[in-house]
PDB file of C-alpha atoms and ligand atoms in Angstrom:
ATOM      1  CA  UNK Z   1     -48.305  40.150   0.955  1.00  0.00           C
ATOM      2  CA  UNK Z   2     -50.134  37.694   3.193  1.00  0.00           C
ATOM      3  CA  UNK Z   3     -50.630  38.730   6.775  1.00  0.00           C
ATOM      4  CA  UNK Z   4     -48.109  37.439   9.279  1.00  0.00           C
ATOM      5  CA  UNK Z   5     -49.360  35.757  12.427  1.00  0.00           C
ATOM      6  CA  UNK Z   6     -47.857  38.489  14.607  1.00  0.00           C
ATOM      7  CA  UNK Z   7     -49.515  41.388  12.793  1.00  0.00           C
ATOM      8  CA  UNK Z   8     -52.714  42.997  13.958  1.00  0.00           C
ATOM      9  CA  UNK Z   9     -55.312  43.219  11.225  1.00  0.00           C
ATOM     10  CA  UNK Z  10     -58.846  43.670  12.543  1.00  0.00           C
ATOM     11  CA  UNK Z  11     -60.107  43.699   8.909  1.00  0.00           C
ATOM     12  CA  UNK Z  12     -58.928  40.143   8.274  1.00  0.00           C
ATOM     13  CA  UNK Z  13     -61.818  37.756   7.581  1.00  0.00           C
ATOM     14  CA  UNK Z  14     -62.679  35.258  10.274  1.00  0.00           C
ATOM     15  CA  UNK Z  15     -62.489  31.524   9.779  1.00  0.00           C
ATOM     16  CA  UNK Z  16     -62.893  30.093  13.236  1.00  0.00           C
ATOM     17  CA  UNK Z  17     -62.104  26.455  13.940  1.00  0.00           C
ATOM     18  CA  UNK Z  18     -62.560  24.538  17.177  1.00  0.00           C
ATOM     19  CA  UNK Z  19     -60.718  21.317  17.968  1.00  0.00           C
ATOM     20  CA  UNK Z  20     -59.884  19.121  20.944  1.00  0.00           C
ATOM     21  CA  UNK Z  21     -56.257  18.596  21.843  1.00  0.00           C
ATOM     22  CA  UNK Z  22     -54.526  16.946  24.792  1.00  0.00           C
ATOM     23  CA  UNK Z  23     -51.547  18.761  26.314  1.00  0.00           C
ATOM     24  CA  UNK Z  24     -49.874  17.959  29.651  1.00  0.00           C
ATOM     25  CA  UNK Z  25     -52.482  15.212  30.040  1.00  0.00           C
ATOM     26  CA  UNK Z  26     -55.289  17.784  29.888  1.00  0.00           C
ATOM     27  CA  UNK Z  27     -58.011  17.511  27.301  1.00  0.00           C
ATOM     28  CA  UNK Z  28     -58.541  21.029  25.960  1.00  0.00           C
ATOM     29  CA  UNK Z  29     -61.034  22.579  23.598  1.00  0.00           C
ATOM     30  CA  UNK Z  30     -59.282  25.246  21.555  1.00  0.00           C
ATOM     31  CA  UNK Z  31     -60.711  27.764  19.121  1.00  0.00           C
ATOM     32  CA  UNK Z  32     -58.471  29.387  16.522  1.00  0.00           C
ATOM     33  CA  UNK Z  33     -58.989  31.778  13.629  1.00  0.00           C
ATOM     34  CA  UNK Z  34     -57.281  33.235  10.595  1.00  0.00           C
ATOM     35  CA  UNK Z  35     -54.371  35.500  11.412  1.00  0.00           C
ATOM     36  CA  UNK Z  36     -53.050  33.527  14.371  1.00  0.00           C
ATOM     37  CA  UNK Z  37     -50.120  31.117  14.575  1.00  0.00           C
ATOM     38  CA  UNK Z  38     -50.748  27.430  13.807  1.00  0.00           C
ATOM     39  CA  UNK Z  39     -54.498  27.696  13.545  1.00  0.00           C
ATOM     40  CA  UNK Z  40     -55.313  24.214  12.240  1.00  0.00           C
ATOM     41  CA  UNK Z  41     -53.706  22.306  15.062  1.00  0.00           C
ATOM     42  CA  UNK Z  42     -51.318  22.861  17.938  1.00  0.00           C
ATOM     43  CA  UNK Z  43     -47.810  23.365  16.511  1.00  0.00           C
ATOM     44  CA  UNK Z  44     -45.478  20.377  16.860  1.00  0.00           C
ATOM     45  CA  UNK Z  45     -42.825  22.600  18.456  1.00  0.00           C
ATOM     46  CA  UNK Z  46     -45.354  23.628  21.124  1.00  0.00           C
ATOM     47  CA  UNK Z  47     -46.130  19.970  21.817  1.00  0.00           C
ATOM     48  CA  UNK Z  48     -42.401  19.196  22.189  1.00  0.00           C
ATOM     49  CA  UNK Z  49     -41.983  22.233  24.470  1.00  0.00           C
ATOM     50  CA  UNK Z  50     -44.795  21.099  26.768  1.00  0.00           C
ATOM     51  CA  UNK Z  51     -43.729  17.447  26.789  1.00  0.00           C
ATOM     52  CA  UNK Z  52     -40.209  18.503  27.676  1.00  0.00           C
ATOM     53  CA  UNK Z  53     -41.493  20.819  30.427  1.00  0.00           C
ATOM     54  CA  UNK Z  54     -43.711  18.197  32.063  1.00  0.00           C
ATOM     55  CA  UNK Z  55     -41.162  16.803  34.528  1.00  0.00           C
ATOM     56  CA  UNK Z  56     -39.930  20.269  35.410  1.00  0.00           C
ATOM     57  CA  UNK Z  57     -43.472  21.500  36.027  1.00  0.00           C
ATOM     58  CA  UNK Z  58     -44.207  18.517  38.269  1.00  0.00           C
ATOM     59  CA  UNK Z  59     -41.019  19.115  40.279  1.00  0.00           C
ATOM     60  CA  UNK Z  60     -41.782  22.814  40.582  1.00  0.00           C
ATOM     61  CA  UNK Z  61     -45.364  22.201  41.700  1.00  0.00           C
ATOM     62  CA  UNK Z  62     -44.138  19.729  44.330  1.00  0.00           C
ATOM     63  CA  UNK Z  63     -42.038  22.399  46.028  1.00  0.00           C
ATOM     64  CA  UNK Z  64     -44.144  25.453  45.151  1.00  0.00           C
ATOM     65  CA  UNK Z  65     -47.747  24.642  44.189  1.00  0.00           C
ATOM     66  CA  UNK Z  66     -48.522  28.317  43.525  1.00  0.00           C
ATOM     67  CA  UNK Z  67     -45.629  28.785  41.120  1.00  0.00           C
ATOM     68  CA  UNK Z  68     -45.756  31.525  38.512  1.00  0.00           C
ATOM     69  CA  UNK Z  69     -45.438  30.848  34.802  1.00  0.00           C
ATOM     70  CA  UNK Z  70     -45.148  33.210  31.850  1.00  0.00           C
ATOM     71  CA  UNK Z  71     -46.369  32.074  28.428  1.00  0.00           C
ATOM     72  CA  UNK Z  72     -44.423  34.512  26.243  1.00  0.00           C
ATOM     73  CA  UNK Z  73     -46.041  34.919  22.818  1.00  0.00           C
ATOM     74  CA  UNK Z  74     -49.130  32.976  23.865  1.00  0.00           C
ATOM     75  CA  UNK Z  75     -51.041  32.956  20.588  1.00  0.00           C
ATOM     76  CA  UNK Z  76     -54.491  31.437  21.184  1.00  0.00           C
ATOM     77  CA  UNK Z  77     -53.188  29.977  24.431  1.00  0.00           C
ATOM     78  CA  UNK Z  78     -52.223  26.275  24.256  1.00  0.00           C
ATOM     79  CA  UNK Z  79     -49.185  26.650  26.540  1.00  0.00           C
ATOM     80  CA  UNK Z  80     -50.549  28.828  29.322  1.00  0.00           C
ATOM     81  CA  UNK Z  81     -53.976  27.207  29.367  1.00  0.00           C
ATOM     82  CA  UNK Z  82     -52.576  23.672  29.612  1.00  0.00           C
ATOM     83  CA  UNK Z  83     -50.204  24.679  32.430  1.00  0.00           C
ATOM     84  CA  UNK Z  84     -53.070  26.367  34.316  1.00  0.00           C
ATOM     85  CA  UNK Z  85     -55.361  23.371  33.846  1.00  0.00           C
ATOM     86  CA  UNK Z  86     -52.715  20.828  34.897  1.00  0.00           C
ATOM     87  CA  UNK Z  87     -51.675  22.906  37.934  1.00  0.00           C
ATOM     88  CA  UNK Z  88     -54.750  24.550  39.473  1.00  0.00           C
ATOM     89  CA  UNK Z  89     -52.744  26.542  42.012  1.00  0.00           C
ATOM     90  CA  UNK Z  90     -50.293  27.960  39.487  1.00  0.00           C
ATOM     91  CA  UNK Z  91     -50.585  31.589  38.415  1.00  0.00           C
ATOM     92  CA  UNK Z  92     -50.125  31.945  34.692  1.00  0.00           C
ATOM     93  CA  UNK Z  93     -49.477  35.136  32.724  1.00  0.00           C
ATOM     94  CA  UNK Z  94     -49.929  35.066  28.969  1.00  0.00           C
ATOM     95  CA  UNK Z  95     -48.773  37.846  26.637  1.00  0.00           C
ATOM     96  CA  UNK Z  96     -48.831  38.508  22.904  1.00  0.00           C
ATOM     97  CA  UNK Z  97     -48.923  41.408  20.438  1.00  0.00           C
ATOM     98  CA  UNK Z  98     -51.678  39.964  18.262  1.00  0.00           C
ATOM     99  CA  UNK Z  99     -55.052  41.172  19.538  1.00  0.00           C
ATOM    100  CA  UNK Z 100     -57.003  38.471  17.715  1.00  0.00           C
ATOM    101  CA  UNK Z 101     -54.801  35.819  19.359  1.00  0.00           C
ATOM    102  CA  UNK Z 102     -55.270  37.495  22.756  1.00  0.00           C
ATOM    103  CA  UNK Z 103     -59.066  37.533  22.333  1.00  0.00           C
ATOM    104  CA  UNK Z 104     -58.992  33.816  21.463  1.00  0.00           C
ATOM    105  CA  UNK Z 105     -56.750  33.130  24.473  1.00  0.00           C
ATOM    106  CA  UNK Z 106     -59.329  34.838  26.741  1.00  0.00           C
ATOM    107  CA  UNK Z 107     -62.126  32.765  25.179  1.00  0.00           C
ATOM    108  CA  UNK Z 108     -60.107  29.529  25.375  1.00  0.00           C
ATOM    109  CA  UNK Z 109     -59.185  30.170  29.007  1.00  0.00           C
ATOM    110  CA  UNK Z 110     -62.878  30.637  29.826  1.00  0.00           C
ATOM    111  CA  UNK Z 111     -64.041  27.549  27.914  1.00  0.00           C
ATOM    112  CA  UNK Z 112     -61.346  25.447  29.583  1.00  0.00           C
ATOM    113  CA  UNK Z 113     -62.277  26.841  33.007  1.00  0.00           C
ATOM    114  CA  UNK Z 114     -58.977  28.467  33.899  1.00  0.00           C
ATOM    115  CA  UNK Z 115     -59.993  32.117  33.479  1.00  0.00           C
ATOM    116  CA  UNK Z 116     -59.459  32.814  37.204  1.00  0.00           C
ATOM    117  CA  UNK Z 117     -55.921  31.506  37.070  1.00  0.00           C
ATOM    118  CA  UNK Z 118     -54.604  33.354  34.044  1.00  0.00           C
ATOM    119  CA  UNK Z 119     -53.757  36.967  33.321  1.00  0.00           C
ATOM    120  CA  UNK Z 120     -53.783  37.748  29.617  1.00  0.00           C
ATOM    121  CA  UNK Z 121     -52.074  40.928  28.458  1.00  0.00           C
ATOM    122  CA  UNK Z 122     -51.044  42.743  25.299  1.00  0.00           C
ATOM    123  CA  UNK Z 123     -47.281  43.116  25.507  1.00  0.00           C
ATOM    124  CA  UNK Z 124     -44.326  43.537  23.173  1.00  0.00           C
ATOM    125  CA  UNK Z 125     -42.142  40.782  24.607  1.00  0.00           C
ATOM    126  CA  UNK Z 126     -41.709  41.645  28.323  1.00  0.00           C
ATOM    127  CA  UNK Z 127     -42.558  45.361  28.146  1.00  0.00           C
ATOM    128  CA  UNK Z 128     -45.915  45.205  29.961  1.00  0.00           C
ATOM    129  CA  UNK Z 129     -44.426  43.060  32.716  1.00  0.00           C
ATOM    130  CA  UNK Z 130     -42.173  45.782  34.220  1.00  0.00           C
ATOM    131  CA  UNK Z 131     -40.632  44.178  37.322  1.00  0.00           C
ATOM    132  CA  UNK Z 132     -42.599  40.904  37.370  1.00  0.00           C
ATOM    133  CA  UNK Z 133     -40.623  37.702  37.861  1.00  0.00           C
ATOM    134  CA  UNK Z 134     -41.636  34.133  37.072  1.00  0.00           C
ATOM    135  CA  UNK Z 135     -40.580  30.682  38.194  1.00  0.00           C
ATOM    136  CA  UNK Z 136     -40.918  29.455  34.647  1.00  0.00           C
ATOM    137  CA  UNK Z 137     -40.965  31.194  31.273  1.00  0.00           C
ATOM    138  CA  UNK Z 138     -42.161  29.056  28.379  1.00  0.00           C
ATOM    139  CA  UNK Z 139     -41.923  30.267  24.816  1.00  0.00           C
ATOM    140  CA  UNK Z 140     -42.259  29.152  21.234  1.00  0.00           C
ATOM    141  CA  UNK Z 141     -40.797  32.401  19.893  1.00  0.00           C
ATOM    142  CA  UNK Z 142     -42.010  34.174  16.738  1.00  0.00           C
ATOM    143  CA  UNK Z 143     -39.160  33.338  14.382  1.00  0.00           C
ATOM    144  CA  UNK Z 144     -40.873  35.117  11.501  1.00  0.00           C
ATOM    145  CA  UNK Z 145     -40.907  38.376  13.473  1.00  0.00           C
ATOM    146  CA  UNK Z 146     -37.123  38.511  13.045  1.00  0.00           C
ATOM    147  CA  UNK Z 147     -33.912  37.926  14.957  1.00  0.00           C
ATOM    148  CA  UNK Z 148     -34.187  41.025  17.130  1.00  0.00           C
ATOM    149  CA  UNK Z 149     -37.542  39.914  18.547  1.00  0.00           C
ATOM    150  CA  UNK Z 150     -36.346  36.359  19.183  1.00  0.00           C
ATOM    151  CA  UNK Z 151     -33.204  37.723  20.809  1.00  0.00           C
ATOM    152  CA  UNK Z 152     -35.306  39.926  23.105  1.00  0.00           C
ATOM    153  CA  UNK Z 153     -37.561  36.979  24.009  1.00  0.00           C
ATOM    154  CA  UNK Z 154     -34.521  34.901  24.979  1.00  0.00           C
ATOM    155  CA  UNK Z 155     -32.195  37.405  26.622  1.00  0.00           C
ATOM    156  CA  UNK Z 156     -34.577  39.759  28.467  1.00  0.00           C
ATOM    157  CA  UNK Z 157     -35.902  36.771  30.389  1.00  0.00           C
ATOM    158  CA  UNK Z 158     -32.963  37.343  32.722  1.00  0.00           C
ATOM    159  CA  UNK Z 159     -34.774  40.277  34.330  1.00  0.00           C
ATOM    160  CA  UNK Z 160     -37.992  38.292  34.698  1.00  0.00           C
ATOM    161  CA  UNK Z 161     -36.882  35.057  36.350  1.00  0.00           C
ATOM    162  CA  UNK Z 162     -37.047  34.315  40.062  1.00  0.00           C
ATOM    163  CA  UNK Z 163     -33.764  33.219  41.680  1.00  0.00           C
ATOM    164  CA  UNK Z 164     -34.056  29.645  40.521  1.00  0.00           C
ATOM    165  CA  UNK Z 165     -36.436  30.374  37.687  1.00  0.00           C
ATOM    166  CA  UNK Z 166     -35.967  28.773  34.298  1.00  0.00           C
ATOM    167  CA  UNK Z 167     -36.657  29.776  30.721  1.00  0.00           C
ATOM    168  CA  UNK Z 168     -37.505  27.061  28.214  1.00  0.00           C
ATOM    169  CA  UNK Z 169     -37.715  27.863  24.520  1.00  0.00           C
ATOM    170  CA  UNK Z 170     -38.371  25.713  21.464  1.00  0.00           C
ATOM    171  CA  UNK Z 171     -36.584  26.467  18.213  1.00  0.00           C
ATOM    172  CA  UNK Z 172     -35.866  24.404  15.160  1.00  0.00           C
ATOM    173  CA  UNK Z 173     -32.275  23.711  14.183  1.00  0.00           C
ATOM    174  CA  UNK Z 174     -32.934  25.273  10.781  1.00  0.00           C
ATOM    175  CA  UNK Z 175     -34.367  28.365  12.503  1.00  0.00           C
ATOM    176  CA  UNK Z 176     -31.125  28.986  14.357  1.00  0.00           C
ATOM    177  CA  UNK Z 177     -31.385  26.873  17.510  1.00  0.00           C
ATOM    178  CA  UNK Z 178     -27.578  26.400  17.725  1.00  0.00           C
ATOM    179  CA  UNK Z 179     -26.894  30.159  17.600  1.00  0.00           C
ATOM    180  CA  UNK Z 180     -29.736  30.794  20.052  1.00  0.00           C
ATOM    181  CA  UNK Z 181     -28.020  28.367  22.417  1.00  0.00           C
ATOM    182  CA  UNK Z 182     -24.761  30.331  22.102  1.00  0.00           C
ATOM    183  CA  UNK Z 183     -26.637  33.541  22.855  1.00  0.00           C
ATOM    184  CA  UNK Z 184     -28.215  32.002  25.959  1.00  0.00           C
ATOM    185  CA  UNK Z 185     -24.815  30.730  27.086  1.00  0.00           C
ATOM    186  CA  UNK Z 186     -23.433  34.281  26.833  1.00  0.00           C
ATOM    187  CA  UNK Z 187     -26.308  35.809  28.783  1.00  0.00           C
ATOM    188  CA  UNK Z 188     -27.166  33.203  31.436  1.00  0.00           C
ATOM    189  CA  UNK Z 189     -24.800  31.389  33.815  1.00  0.00           C
ATOM    190  CA  UNK Z 190     -26.522  28.132  32.918  1.00  0.00           C
ATOM    191  CA  UNK Z 191     -27.840  27.264  29.471  1.00  0.00           C
ATOM    192  CA  UNK Z 192     -28.124  23.954  27.692  1.00  0.00           C
ATOM    193  CA  UNK Z 193     -30.089  21.884  25.229  1.00  0.00           C
ATOM    194  CA  UNK Z 194     -32.670  20.076  27.326  1.00  0.00           C
ATOM    195  CA  UNK Z 195     -34.012  17.908  24.515  1.00  0.00           C
ATOM    196  CA  UNK Z 196     -33.860  17.383  20.770  1.00  0.00           C
ATOM    197  CA  UNK Z 197     -36.780  15.984  18.812  1.00  0.00           C
ATOM    198  CA  UNK Z 198     -36.900  15.829  14.992  1.00  0.00           C
ATOM    199  CA  UNK Z 199     -34.880  19.008  14.501  1.00  0.00           C
ATOM    200  CA  UNK Z 200     -36.636  20.833  17.353  1.00  0.00           C
ATOM    201  CA  UNK Z 201     -34.397  21.919  20.211  1.00  0.00           C
ATOM    202  CA  UNK Z 202     -35.654  22.696  23.676  1.00  0.00           C
ATOM    203  CA  UNK Z 203     -33.274  25.287  25.083  1.00  0.00           C
ATOM    204  CA  UNK Z 204     -33.137  25.805  28.839  1.00  0.00           C
ATOM    205  CA  UNK Z 205     -31.573  28.739  30.678  1.00  0.00           C
ATOM    206  CA  UNK Z 206     -31.393  29.874  34.275  1.00  0.00           C
ATOM    207  CA  UNK Z 207     -29.527  32.413  36.391  1.00  0.00           C
ATOM    208  CA  UNK Z 208     -28.674  30.030  39.249  1.00  0.00           C
ATOM    209  CA  UNK Z 209     -29.414  26.545  40.554  1.00  0.00           C
TER     210      UNK Z 209
HETATM  211  C1  SAM I   1     -44.626  30.832  17.290  1.00  0.00           C
HETATM  212  S1  SAM I   1     -46.030  31.664  17.890  1.00  0.00           S
HETATM  213  C2  SAM I   1     -46.447  30.704  19.340  1.00  0.00           C
HETATM  214  C3  SAM I   1     -47.870  30.895  19.787  1.00  0.00           C
HETATM  215  C4  SAM I   1     -48.333  29.962  20.895  1.00  0.00           C
HETATM  216  N1  SAM I   1     -47.494  30.083  22.083  1.00  0.00           N
HETATM  217  C5  SAM I   1     -48.354  28.535  20.408  1.00  0.00           C
HETATM  218  O1  SAM I   1     -47.507  27.771  20.885  1.00  0.00           O
HETATM  219  O2  SAM I   1     -49.193  28.204  19.575  1.00  0.00           O
HETATM  220  C6  SAM I   1     -45.322  33.150  18.549  1.00  0.00           C
HETATM  221  C7  SAM I   1     -46.293  34.167  19.080  1.00  0.00           C
HETATM  222  O3  SAM I   1     -45.551  35.346  19.449  1.00  0.00           O
HETATM  223  C8  SAM I   1     -46.328  36.474  19.132  1.00  0.00           C
HETATM  224  N2  SAM I   1     -45.433  37.630  18.992  1.00  0.00           N
HETATM  225  C9  SAM I   1     -44.777  38.091  17.896  1.00  0.00           C
HETATM  226  N3  SAM I   1     -44.039  39.151  18.186  1.00  0.00           N
HETATM  227  C10 SAM I   1     -44.222  39.392  19.507  1.00  0.00           C
HETATM  228  C11 SAM I   1     -43.716  40.358  20.413  1.00  0.00           C
HETATM  229  N4  SAM I   1     -42.856  41.298  20.032  1.00  0.00           N
HETATM  230  N5  SAM I   1     -44.126  40.316  21.695  1.00  0.00           N
HETATM  231  C12 SAM I   1     -45.012  39.377  22.117  1.00  0.00           C
HETATM  232  N6  SAM I   1     -45.512  38.420  21.307  1.00  0.00           N
HETATM  233  C13 SAM I   1     -45.127  38.422  20.027  1.00  0.00           C
HETATM  234  C14 SAM I   1     -47.053  36.101  17.861  1.00  0.00           C
HETATM  235  O4  SAM I   1     -48.198  36.918  17.668  1.00  0.00           O
HETATM  236  C15 SAM I   1     -47.360  34.618  18.096  1.00  0.00           C
HETATM  237  O5  SAM I   1     -48.632  34.460  18.669  1.00  0.00           O
END
């Protein structure tokens, strides 16, 4: 069976590609490889997630320039690196289970000159983050890793948000966005669909206003 993008396989051949992509108004140079998610271009869901987060990020930076952001399941880094580049005072943590993706994220952070602003860690969902809390958690969750992993990504955010922190997740309708919304509504006092775009839902959850 073909390797999944969330599996570690150091034996997998390399096929590196480098492309330019603009996210959050920042022109980025991104290198990808075989064995990582969406290696030919930045995933459309990721683009929708970042576009939908733009106003929230700007509002957050206006009141707290040194806000903290978690890129959960960072892959080669388009989310965390664009947030760090757009907001030079923000502190961004990026986690993933795929070591090849993490290595690319380190390289991409360096090439895009945000290495000092980002912390990149191997972590199964939130496990390496113990008691850390974030003003914003952004995630394009690994649907192919199964419902239990997606559920953990969405629900365990509760323990990792600051008082007014928010979690934003992108999911397609056909990948269970409506049931993910119900789950968020059970677990968080506030949860809603922030945006819909071509079958992609941006789900937003927070513990308090
Ligand atoms: C849909 S991809 C998104 C990647 C990247 N954020 C992007 O937008 O291109 C989901 C990522 O979650 C990672 N992942 C899978 N299971 C995980 C887990 N249990 N904990 C942390 N990351 C995981 C995968 O390796 C993959 O990089």
